[in-house]
GROMACS .gro file of C-alpha atoms in nm:
model
  335
    1UNK     CA    1   8.180  20.462  25.537
    2UNK     CA    2   8.471  20.537  25.323
    3UNK     CA    3   8.502  20.885  25.164
    4UNK     CA    4   8.467  20.739  24.811
    5UNK     CA    5   8.119  20.610  24.864
    6UNK     CA    6   7.873  20.834  24.678
    7UNK     CA    7   7.625  20.981  24.931
    8UNK     CA    8   7.421  21.284  24.862
    9UNK     CA    9   7.365  21.497  25.178
   10UNK     CA   10   7.092  21.763  25.153
   11UNK     CA   11   7.194  22.130  25.126
   12UNK     CA   12   7.019  22.214  25.461
   13UNK     CA   13   6.880  22.041  25.774
   14UNK     CA   14   6.815  22.094  26.145
   15UNK     CA   15   7.033  22.015  26.441
   16UNK     CA   16   6.777  21.816  26.635
   17UNK     CA   17   6.569  21.979  26.916
   18UNK     CA   18   6.267  22.191  26.858
   19UNK     CA   19   6.026  22.379  27.099
   20UNK     CA   20   5.687  22.246  27.200
   21UNK     CA   21   5.562  21.893  27.281
   22UNK     CA   22   5.362  21.791  26.978
   23UNK     CA   23   5.538  21.509  26.786
   24UNK     CA   24   5.318  21.533  26.479
   25UNK     CA   25   5.347  21.909  26.448
   26UNK     CA   26   5.725  21.882  26.480
   27UNK     CA   27   5.743  21.597  26.211
   28UNK     CA   28   5.518  21.789  25.972
   29UNK     CA   29   5.742  22.120  26.008
   30UNK     CA   30   6.055  21.923  25.950
   31UNK     CA   31   5.945  21.715  25.653
   32UNK     CA   32   5.772  22.021  25.496
   33UNK     CA   33   6.079  22.249  25.530
   34UNK     CA   34   6.359  21.996  25.458
   35UNK     CA   35   6.215  21.816  25.163
   36UNK     CA   36   6.550  21.645  25.071
   37UNK     CA   37   6.716  21.615  25.423
   38UNK     CA   38   6.463  21.576  25.705
   39UNK     CA   39   6.563  21.470  26.058
   40UNK     CA   40   6.403  21.302  26.356
   41UNK     CA   41   6.293  21.591  26.577
   42UNK     CA   42   6.363  21.588  26.954
   43UNK     CA   43   6.128  21.779  27.196
   44UNK     CA   44   6.290  21.829  27.533
   45UNK     CA   45   6.013  22.053  27.664
   46UNK     CA   46   5.807  21.739  27.733
   47UNK     CA   47   6.021  21.679  28.038
   48UNK     CA   48   6.283  21.423  28.164
   49UNK     CA   49   6.318  21.143  27.911
   50UNK     CA   50   6.262  21.376  27.624
   51UNK     CA   51   6.589  21.574  27.714
   52UNK     CA   52   6.902  21.487  27.520
   53UNK     CA   53   7.068  21.278  27.793
   54UNK     CA   54   6.740  21.092  27.891
   55UNK     CA   55   6.645  21.015  27.535
   56UNK     CA   56   6.989  20.850  27.460
   57UNK     CA   57   6.977  20.675  27.807
   58UNK     CA   58   6.647  20.518  27.696
   59UNK     CA   59   6.838  20.353  27.400
   60UNK     CA   60   7.101  20.190  27.626
   61UNK     CA   61   7.093  19.802  27.622
   62UNK     CA   62   7.121  19.632  27.971
   63UNK     CA   63   7.195  19.962  28.135
   64UNK     CA   64   6.925  20.171  28.286
   65UNK     CA   65   6.914  20.538  28.399
   66UNK     CA   66   6.671  20.735  28.633
   67UNK     CA   67   6.640  21.093  28.720
   68UNK     CA   68   6.782  21.204  29.041
   69UNK     CA   69   6.786  21.570  29.173
   70UNK     CA   70   7.142  21.601  29.039
   71UNK     CA   71   7.066  21.450  28.691
   72UNK     CA   72   7.046  21.109  28.525
   73UNK     CA   73   7.201  20.826  28.731
   74UNK     CA   74   7.257  20.461  28.626
   75UNK     CA   75   7.049  20.197  28.816
   76UNK     CA   76   6.981  19.831  28.816
   77UNK     CA   77   6.652  19.795  28.620
   78UNK     CA   78   6.433  20.009  28.398
   79UNK     CA   79   6.213  20.249  28.592
   80UNK     CA   80   5.939  20.484  28.482
   81UNK     CA   81   6.202  20.729  28.340
   82UNK     CA   82   6.348  20.480  28.093
   83UNK     CA   83   5.976  20.378  27.995
   84UNK     CA   84   5.892  20.741  27.945
   85UNK     CA   85   6.205  20.798  27.726
   86UNK     CA   86   6.124  20.493  27.517
   87UNK     CA   87   5.757  20.577  27.487
   88UNK     CA   88   5.823  20.945  27.367
   89UNK     CA   89   6.089  20.816  27.106
   90UNK     CA   90   5.820  20.568  26.978
   91UNK     CA   91   5.575  20.859  26.942
   92UNK     CA   92   5.833  21.059  26.753
   93UNK     CA   93   5.901  20.762  26.528
   94UNK     CA   94   5.536  20.723  26.455
   95UNK     CA   95   5.494  21.081  26.363
   96UNK     CA   96   5.797  21.083  26.138
   97UNK     CA   97   5.684  20.765  25.962
   98UNK     CA   98   5.349  20.925  25.894
   99UNK     CA   99   5.500  21.218  25.720
  100UNK     CA  100   5.778  21.020  25.528
  101UNK     CA  101   5.562  20.777  25.330
  102UNK     CA  102   5.731  20.704  24.996
  103UNK     CA  103   6.031  20.923  25.104
  104UNK     CA  104   6.365  20.842  24.953
  105UNK     CA  105   6.678  21.021  25.035
  106UNK     CA  106   6.905  21.117  25.334
  107UNK     CA  107   6.733  21.124  25.678
  108UNK     CA  108   6.920  21.220  25.999
  109UNK     CA  109   6.874  21.070  26.350
  110UNK     CA  110   7.061  21.210  26.657
  111UNK     CA  111   7.194  21.051  26.969
  112UNK     CA  112   7.431  21.163  27.241
  113UNK     CA  113   7.779  21.042  27.174
  114UNK     CA  114   7.972  20.818  27.409
  115UNK     CA  115   8.196  21.104  27.572
  116UNK     CA  116   7.909  21.350  27.638
  117UNK     CA  117   7.703  21.054  27.776
  118UNK     CA  118   7.988  20.960  28.012
  119UNK     CA  119   8.040  21.317  28.129
  120UNK     CA  120   7.662  21.367  28.208
  121UNK     CA  121   7.551  21.016  28.337
  122UNK     CA  122   7.618  20.944  28.698
  123UNK     CA  123   7.729  20.618  28.856
  124UNK     CA  124   7.566  20.491  29.185
  125UNK     CA  125   7.802  20.703  29.381
  126UNK     CA  126   7.696  21.026  29.219
  127UNK     CA  127   8.027  21.087  29.021
  128UNK     CA  128   8.022  21.105  28.640
  129UNK     CA  129   8.074  20.766  28.458
  130UNK     CA  130   8.368  20.956  28.306
  131UNK     CA  131   8.563  20.901  28.630
  132UNK     CA  132   8.569  20.527  28.568
  133UNK     CA  133   8.737  20.393  28.245
  134UNK     CA  134   8.549  20.060  28.288
  135UNK     CA  135   8.220  20.237  28.311
  136UNK     CA  136   8.308  20.446  28.004
  137UNK     CA  137   8.381  20.119  27.799
  138UNK     CA  138   8.054  19.965  27.923
  139UNK     CA  139   7.844  20.272  27.837
  140UNK     CA  140   7.998  20.285  27.488
  141UNK     CA  141   7.924  19.917  27.419
  142UNK     CA  142   7.557  19.951  27.560
  143UNK     CA  143   7.515  20.271  27.337
  144UNK     CA  144   7.658  20.086  27.032
  145UNK     CA  145   7.398  19.808  27.079
  146UNK     CA  146   7.112  20.030  27.137
  147UNK     CA  147   7.201  20.244  26.848
  148UNK     CA  148   7.208  19.925  26.609
  149UNK     CA  149   6.854  19.846  26.725
  150UNK     CA  150   6.737  20.198  26.687
  151UNK     CA  151   6.874  20.241  26.338
  152UNK     CA  152   6.728  19.907  26.229
  153UNK     CA  153   6.391  20.017  26.350
  154UNK     CA  154   6.402  20.359  26.160
  155UNK     CA  155   6.509  20.154  25.843
  156UNK     CA  156   6.199  19.925  25.899
  157UNK     CA  157   5.966  20.215  25.924
  158UNK     CA  158   6.109  20.439  25.650
  159UNK     CA  159   6.272  20.191  25.410
  160UNK     CA  160   6.358  20.458  25.133
  161UNK     CA  161   6.571  20.655  25.378
  162UNK     CA  162   6.944  20.665  25.361
  163UNK     CA  163   7.023  20.711  25.727
  164UNK     CA  164   7.271  20.966  25.854
  165UNK     CA  165   7.369  20.919  26.220
  166UNK     CA  166   7.448  21.237  26.426
  167UNK     CA  167   7.638  21.208  26.751
  168UNK     CA  168   7.583  21.510  26.980
  169UNK     CA  169   7.915  21.567  27.152
  170UNK     CA  170   7.900  21.920  27.329
  171UNK     CA  171   8.112  21.787  27.622
  172UNK     CA  172   8.387  21.645  27.404
  173UNK     CA  173   8.623  21.943  27.421
  174UNK     CA  174   8.577  21.950  27.813
  175UNK     CA  175   8.654  21.580  27.831
  176UNK     CA  176   8.967  21.621  27.620
  177UNK     CA  177   9.085  21.926  27.829
  178UNK     CA  178   9.001  21.788  28.175
  179UNK     CA  179   8.728  22.046  28.229
  180UNK     CA  180   8.439  21.827  28.338
  181UNK     CA  181   8.352  21.902  28.704
  182UNK     CA  182   8.334  21.647  28.967
  183UNK     CA  183   8.012  21.588  29.176
  184UNK     CA  184   8.132  21.821  29.444
  185UNK     CA  185   8.211  22.089  29.187
  186UNK     CA  186   8.542  22.160  29.358
  187UNK     CA  187   8.756  21.961  29.124
  188UNK     CA  188   8.767  21.847  28.763
  189UNK     CA  189   8.792  21.505  28.616
  190UNK     CA  190   9.136  21.447  28.459
  191UNK     CA  191   9.168  21.477  28.081
  192UNK     CA  192   9.099  21.150  27.879
  193UNK     CA  193   9.393  21.043  27.661
  194UNK     CA  194   9.323  21.164  27.307
  195UNK     CA  195   9.385  20.817  27.159
  196UNK     CA  196   9.136  20.662  27.387
  197UNK     CA  197   8.882  20.938  27.293
  198UNK     CA  198   8.947  20.870  26.931
  199UNK     CA  199   8.934  20.484  26.943
  200UNK     CA  200   8.600  20.506  27.145
  201UNK     CA  201   8.445  20.745  26.881
  202UNK     CA  202   8.580  20.521  26.592
  203UNK     CA  203   8.414  20.216  26.756
  204UNK     CA  204   8.093  20.412  26.810
  205UNK     CA  205   8.079  20.537  26.439
  206UNK     CA  206   8.133  20.168  26.327
  207UNK     CA  207   7.775  20.100  26.436
  208UNK     CA  208   7.651  20.275  26.130
  209UNK     CA  209   7.882  20.110  25.875
  210UNK     CA  210   7.652  20.154  25.579
  211UNK     CA  211   7.601  20.531  25.607
  212UNK     CA  212   7.772  20.852  25.716
  213UNK     CA  213   7.820  20.983  26.077
  214UNK     CA  214   7.812  21.337  26.161
  215UNK     CA  215   7.947  21.465  26.493
  216UNK     CA  216   7.773  21.778  26.633
  217UNK     CA  217   7.905  22.017  26.891
  218UNK     CA  218   7.809  22.388  26.948
  219UNK     CA  219   8.086  22.437  27.197
  220UNK     CA  220   8.409  22.633  27.105
  221UNK     CA  221   8.716  22.458  26.967
  222UNK     CA  222   8.567  22.151  26.802
  223UNK     CA  223   8.858  21.894  26.753
  224UNK     CA  224   8.801  21.871  26.368
  225UNK     CA  225   9.120  21.663  26.311
  226UNK     CA  226   9.045  21.404  26.583
  227UNK     CA  227   8.685  21.369  26.456
  228UNK     CA  228   8.804  21.323  26.094
  229UNK     CA  229   9.064  21.052  26.204
  230UNK     CA  230   8.795  20.879  26.400
  231UNK     CA  231   8.578  20.849  26.076
  232UNK     CA  232   8.333  21.132  26.087
  233UNK     CA  233   8.214  21.203  25.733
  234UNK     CA  234   8.078  21.539  25.854
  235UNK     CA  235   8.129  21.784  26.155
  236UNK     CA  236   7.842  22.012  26.252
  237UNK     CA  237   7.939  22.315  26.457
  238UNK     CA  238   7.836  22.675  26.553
  239UNK     CA  239   8.001  22.891  26.274
  240UNK     CA  240   8.021  23.196  26.489
  241UNK     CA  241   8.258  23.025  26.720
  242UNK     CA  242   8.522  22.959  26.450
  243UNK     CA  243   8.848  23.154  26.480
  244UNK     CA  244   9.126  23.187  26.225
  245UNK     CA  245   9.312  22.934  26.442
  246UNK     CA  246   9.078  22.669  26.296
  247UNK     CA  247   9.145  22.751  25.930
  248UNK     CA  248   9.418  22.487  25.874
  249UNK     CA  249   9.218  22.203  26.015
  250UNK     CA  250   8.903  22.310  25.836
  251UNK     CA  251   9.088  22.332  25.509
  252UNK     CA  252   9.251  21.992  25.565
  253UNK     CA  253   8.913  21.842  25.661
  254UNK     CA  254   8.738  21.986  25.342
  255UNK     CA  255   9.025  21.859  25.110
  256UNK     CA  256   8.996  21.514  25.272
  257UNK     CA  257   8.623  21.506  25.180
  258UNK     CA  258   8.474  21.591  25.522
  259UNK     CA  259   8.154  21.771  25.504
  260UNK     CA  260   8.085  22.085  25.700
  261UNK     CA  261   7.744  22.127  25.860
  262UNK     CA  262   7.768  22.507  25.916
  263UNK     CA  263   7.549  22.649  26.195
  264UNK     CA  264   7.495  22.997  26.052
  265UNK     CA  265   7.136  23.070  26.169
  266UNK     CA  266   7.111  23.183  26.529
  267UNK     CA  267   6.935  22.928  26.751
  268UNK     CA  268   6.776  23.190  26.965
  269UNK     CA  269   6.525  23.471  26.883
  270UNK     CA  270   6.658  23.758  26.700
  271UNK     CA  271   6.625  23.937  26.361
  272UNK     CA  272   6.765  23.728  26.081
  273UNK     CA  273   6.974  23.888  25.802
  274UNK     CA  274   6.883  23.811  25.438
  275UNK     CA  275   6.964  23.456  25.334
  276UNK     CA  276   7.280  23.567  25.143
  277UNK     CA  277   7.411  23.754  25.440
  278UNK     CA  278   7.367  23.438  25.662
  279UNK     CA  279   7.625  23.249  25.450
  280UNK     CA  280   7.864  23.541  25.374
  281UNK     CA  281   8.099  23.408  25.648
  282UNK     CA  282   8.115  23.077  25.471
  283UNK     CA  283   8.211  23.237  25.136
  284UNK     CA  284   8.469  23.445  25.321
  285UNK     CA  285   8.618  23.139  25.489
  286UNK     CA  286   8.628  22.969  25.145
  287UNK     CA  287   8.830  23.258  24.995
  288UNK     CA  288   9.064  23.278  25.300
  289UNK     CA  289   9.133  22.906  25.262
  290UNK     CA  290   9.182  22.926  24.885
  291UNK     CA  291   8.921  22.661  24.816
  292UNK     CA  292   8.736  22.646  24.501
  293UNK     CA  293   8.384  22.811  24.506
  294UNK     CA  294   8.262  22.518  24.307
  295UNK     CA  295   8.326  22.299  24.598
  296UNK     CA  296   8.085  22.487  24.827
  297UNK     CA  297   7.767  22.305  24.746
  298UNK     CA  298   7.934  21.971  24.771
  299UNK     CA  299   8.101  22.046  25.100
  300UNK     CA  300   7.850  22.246  25.297
  301UNK     CA  301   7.506  22.182  25.461
  302UNK     CA  302   7.353  22.476  25.628
  303UNK     CA  303   7.189  22.441  25.976
  304UNK     CA  304   7.093  22.644  26.280
  305UNK     CA  305   7.395  22.726  26.522
  306UNK     CA  306   7.242  22.474  26.771
  307UNK     CA  307   6.926  22.305  26.867
  308UNK     CA  308   6.614  22.529  26.875
  309UNK     CA  309   6.449  22.389  27.194
  310UNK     CA  310   6.487  22.740  27.366
  311UNK     CA  311   6.324  22.929  27.079
  312UNK     CA  312   5.953  23.012  27.025
  313UNK     CA  313   5.777  22.786  26.777
  314UNK     CA  314   5.734  23.068  26.528
  315UNK     CA  315   6.107  23.154  26.540
  316UNK     CA  316   6.203  22.796  26.506
  317UNK     CA  317   5.991  22.748  26.198
  318UNK     CA  318   6.131  23.073  26.052
  319UNK     CA  319   6.496  22.963  26.125
  320UNK     CA  320   6.458  22.628  25.967
  321UNK     CA  321   6.305  22.777  25.644
  322UNK     CA  322   6.587  23.040  25.655
  323UNK     CA  323   6.838  22.742  25.647
  324UNK     CA  324   6.688  22.630  25.319
  325UNK     CA  325   6.699  22.975  25.155
  326UNK     CA  326   7.053  23.047  25.285
  327UNK     CA  327   7.178  22.706  25.129
  328UNK     CA  328   7.007  22.799  24.797
  329UNK     CA  329   7.177  23.133  24.801
  330UNK     CA  330   7.516  22.950  24.859
  331UNK     CA  331   7.453  22.716  24.565
  332UNK     CA  332   7.335  22.993  24.327
  333UNK     CA  333   7.616  23.232  24.408
  334UNK     CA  334   7.921  23.045  24.543
  335UNK     CA  335   8.159  23.344  24.469
   0.00000   0.00000   0.00000
């Protein structure tokens, strides 16, 4: 999607995962809280296949994965783990469809991106797919095909939605730096060439040519410039991990039209500040970068710092509602 395409993101949304195992309850919470930017909830507490890697493995076309004691491993045919992952995704789509009747506006769906998938899916020999460039290419192609079908299914169920595709890439920095551990744990896989990483991401984002792609990572040192070059319309990150080292790349990203999904609300239990306090850091960053306060509402979507799967249901609901109030505070008082 080109930067000059008018697309209206909502002012606040969630990252993806929520606690508990009730799809209807999750869909009701999300659509009730984010009236103008809901997302498809993920409920990893249900077990293998509802987790981030298993859920995306269930989307793959002509590649299948099963759970081994060490994690998810590619196999020859769909087993019960693949079936379970697909069944839960179907249940989540049913619930979201029920609560988005007549909905028109942005709607976010999440999947693990090609590099985090390659770092976390094992080949038959137990090594990460990351170790084999051919396997990485096959995985990225299979993921692209699976996502094409998934997005078409969401469009069919919720025709008024303008889809936003989020790639979860928490392992991306480790892939770029050669920090992904081998199966033995004694060594690490060599760093993947930045141009290959960028080209693979660009191809992956090409699956969603008629809407924006967000890349999410709550790891430190998110490669903003690389993601922007690859075509990300927005970058989603844990705001507390930013350092002043990131200032220049963030300033360039904002000026180039990249939206920031600022994770300012803690993902784990704890007292929350007032909504204005939650976005104070964003205002401070803006001043430091010399950006116009009027740009804030156009450039920022407020989110939790990371997924909320580890929180209590009560805290998760509070944190999501807090994102909406913090976004309102930012819009009302950008200075």
